[in-house]
Structures are given as structure tokens and as C-alpha cells.
Coordinates of C-alpha atoms and ligand atoms in Angstrom, one line a residue:
X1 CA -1.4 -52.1 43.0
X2 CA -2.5 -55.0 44.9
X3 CA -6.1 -55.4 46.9
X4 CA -8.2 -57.2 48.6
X5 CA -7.0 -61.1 49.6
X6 CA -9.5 -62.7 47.3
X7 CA -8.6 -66.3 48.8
X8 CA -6.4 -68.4 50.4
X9 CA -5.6 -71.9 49.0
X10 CA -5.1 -75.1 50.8
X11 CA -3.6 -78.3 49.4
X12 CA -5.1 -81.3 51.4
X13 CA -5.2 -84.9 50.5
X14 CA -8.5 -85.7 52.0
X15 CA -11.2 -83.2 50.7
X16 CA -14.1 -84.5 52.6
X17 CA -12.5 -84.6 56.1
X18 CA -10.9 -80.8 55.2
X19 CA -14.6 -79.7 54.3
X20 CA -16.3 -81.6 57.9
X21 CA -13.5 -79.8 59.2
X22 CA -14.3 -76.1 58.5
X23 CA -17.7 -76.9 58.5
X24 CA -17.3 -78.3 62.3
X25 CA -15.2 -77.6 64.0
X26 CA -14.7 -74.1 62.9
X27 CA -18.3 -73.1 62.0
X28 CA -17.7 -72.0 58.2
X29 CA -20.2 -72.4 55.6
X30 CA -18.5 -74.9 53.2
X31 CA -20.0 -75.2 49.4
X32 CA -20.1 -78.5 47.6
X33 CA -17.0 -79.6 46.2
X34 CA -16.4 -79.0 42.4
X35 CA -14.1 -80.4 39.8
X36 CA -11.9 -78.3 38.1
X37 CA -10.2 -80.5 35.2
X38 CA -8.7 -77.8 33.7
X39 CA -6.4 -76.8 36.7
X40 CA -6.4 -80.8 38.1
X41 CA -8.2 -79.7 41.2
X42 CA -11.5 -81.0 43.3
X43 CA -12.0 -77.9 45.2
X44 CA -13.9 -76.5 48.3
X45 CA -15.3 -73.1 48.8
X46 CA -15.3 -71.7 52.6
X47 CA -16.8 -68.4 52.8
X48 CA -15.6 -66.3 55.4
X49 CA -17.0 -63.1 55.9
X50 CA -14.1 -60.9 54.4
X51 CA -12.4 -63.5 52.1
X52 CA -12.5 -67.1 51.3
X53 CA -10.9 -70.4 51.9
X54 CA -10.2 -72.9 48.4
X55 CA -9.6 -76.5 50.2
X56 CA -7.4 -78.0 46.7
X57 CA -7.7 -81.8 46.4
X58 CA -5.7 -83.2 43.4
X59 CA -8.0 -84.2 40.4
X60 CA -6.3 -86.7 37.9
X61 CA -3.1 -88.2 37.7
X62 CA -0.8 -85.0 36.8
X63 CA -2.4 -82.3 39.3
X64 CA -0.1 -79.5 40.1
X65 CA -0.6 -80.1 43.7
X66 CA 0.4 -83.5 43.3
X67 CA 3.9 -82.8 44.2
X68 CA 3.1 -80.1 46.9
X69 CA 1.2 -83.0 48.6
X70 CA 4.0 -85.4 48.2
X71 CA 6.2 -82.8 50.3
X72 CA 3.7 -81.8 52.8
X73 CA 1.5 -84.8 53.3
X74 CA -0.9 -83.4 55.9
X75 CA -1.6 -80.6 53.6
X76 CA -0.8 -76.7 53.8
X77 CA -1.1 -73.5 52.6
X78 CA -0.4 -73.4 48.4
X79 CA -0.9 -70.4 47.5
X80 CA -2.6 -66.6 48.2
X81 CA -4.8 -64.9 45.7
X82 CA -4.7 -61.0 45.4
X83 CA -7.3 -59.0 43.3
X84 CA -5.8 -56.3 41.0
X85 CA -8.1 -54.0 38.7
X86 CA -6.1 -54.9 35.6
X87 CA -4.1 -57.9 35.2
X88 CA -2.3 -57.5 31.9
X89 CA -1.3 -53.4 33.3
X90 CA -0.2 -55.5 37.1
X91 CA 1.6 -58.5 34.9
X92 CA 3.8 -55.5 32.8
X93 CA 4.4 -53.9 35.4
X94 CA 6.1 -57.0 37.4
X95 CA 8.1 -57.9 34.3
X96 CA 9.3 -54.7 33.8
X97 CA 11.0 -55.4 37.0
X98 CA 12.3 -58.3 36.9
X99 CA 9.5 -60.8 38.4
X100 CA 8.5 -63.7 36.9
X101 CA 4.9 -64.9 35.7
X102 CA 4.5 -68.1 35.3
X103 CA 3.5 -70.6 32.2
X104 CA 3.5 -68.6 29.0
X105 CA 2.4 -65.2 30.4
X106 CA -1.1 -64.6 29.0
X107 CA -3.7 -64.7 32.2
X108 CA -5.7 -68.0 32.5
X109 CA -9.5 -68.4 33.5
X110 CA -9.4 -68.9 36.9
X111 CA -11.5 -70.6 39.6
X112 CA -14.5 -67.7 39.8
X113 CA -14.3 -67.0 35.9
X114 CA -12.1 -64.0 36.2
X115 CA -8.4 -64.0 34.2
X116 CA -5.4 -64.9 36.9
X117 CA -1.5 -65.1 36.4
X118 CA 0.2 -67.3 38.9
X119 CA 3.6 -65.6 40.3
X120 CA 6.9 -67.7 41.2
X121 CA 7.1 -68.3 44.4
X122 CA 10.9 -67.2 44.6
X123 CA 10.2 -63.7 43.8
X124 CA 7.4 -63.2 46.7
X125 CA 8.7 -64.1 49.6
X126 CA 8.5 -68.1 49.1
X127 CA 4.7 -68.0 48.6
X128 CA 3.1 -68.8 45.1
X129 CA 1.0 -66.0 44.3
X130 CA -2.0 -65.4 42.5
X131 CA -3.2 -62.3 41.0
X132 CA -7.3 -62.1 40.0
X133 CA -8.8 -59.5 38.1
X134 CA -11.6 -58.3 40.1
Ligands
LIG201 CO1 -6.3 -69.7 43.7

């Protein structure tokens, strides 16, 4: 069901230094950052040359990183992104057995304009995962 690893998404506390950092010391090409109000984010694009990199800064005062940040103050991985072909078909069929979607269900817009359902975390392996319609 699953495909490529659209992205990987970092939580860090410090957006700037995270983006000097990839741009660097590791050589990545690093877009400008962008607010995302609707998701309470400031994020950074790194484009690697078979997926990408979201640096996650919290925007606003209740960001769902927020909390993630407070545990893990030098930052860390928050979630992974997967691209399906059909997200409602991939959301029933993880229902069906027995995994839960978060919020109310219905895909959201997500970061690159595609619909995405977020995935507990206790269900895969202790990672929140994303799925993307691609
Ligand atoms: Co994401």
C-alpha cells in the first residue's frame, strides 16, 4: 500500500541554526522558511535527492510540536511521511483493522497541497506517521 518516503520531519527549536546546519555542514539545498498557521509550524524544506527533510519550528502559542519540543529540547525526529495513491481507500483500510487515524478522520491539506491523515503513533511502531496522497 504504502510508497515512496515523501519526507521526514524534524522538530527543532531553533529554525535558523537547523537550516545553516543542512545547508553547511551537510551541503543540502535548504528553501526559505515558511509559515504554516494552519498546522502551527515555521517550516524548512531540505531537498535531498530521493526525499526531503521538513525542519518544524513551532508557530504560535498552541503548536503541536510544542509539547514534543518540551520533551526533547534539542529537537528530533516527529514524524515520517509515506505517499499512498488513495488516501481515503489506505485510511479504510487501516480502520478496518483496527488502526487509528487521528483528529476526526477526514484527510487534511497538507504541507505540499496534497490531502494527508496523521496515524497514532502507538499503532506504528512508536513513530507518528503521515500518509500523503501523491
Ligand atoms: Co509531514
Amino acid at each position: 500500500m504504502i510508497g515512496r518516503l515523501n519526507h521526514v520531519a524534524i522538530a527543532v527549536s531553533d529554525l535558523d541554526q537547523a537550516a545553516t546546519t543542512y545547508r553547511d555542514a551537510l551541503g543540502a539545498t535548504v528553501s526559505e522558511a515558511v509559515d504554516q498557521p494552519d498546522h502551527g509550524v515555521r517550516v524548512v524544506f531540505v531537498e535531498l535527492p530521493n526525499t526531503k527533510i521538513e525542519l518544524l519550528q513551532p508557530l504560535g502559542t498552541d503548536s503541536p510540536i510544542a509539547g514534543f519540543l518540551e520533551k526533547n529540547p534539542s529537537g528530533g525526529i516527529h514524524h515520517v511521511c509515506y505517499e499512498v495513491e488513495d488516501i481515503l481507500a489506505a485510511r479504510d483500510r487501516l480502520k478496518e483493522t483496527g488502526h487509528r487515524v487521528l483528529g476526526d478522520g477526514e484527510p487534511k491539506t497538507g504541507a505540499h497541497g496534497k490531502p494527508v491523515l496523521f496515524l497514532h503513533p502507538k499503532d506504528f511502531c512508536g513513530t507518528l506517521t503521515e500518509l500523503e496522497e501523491a
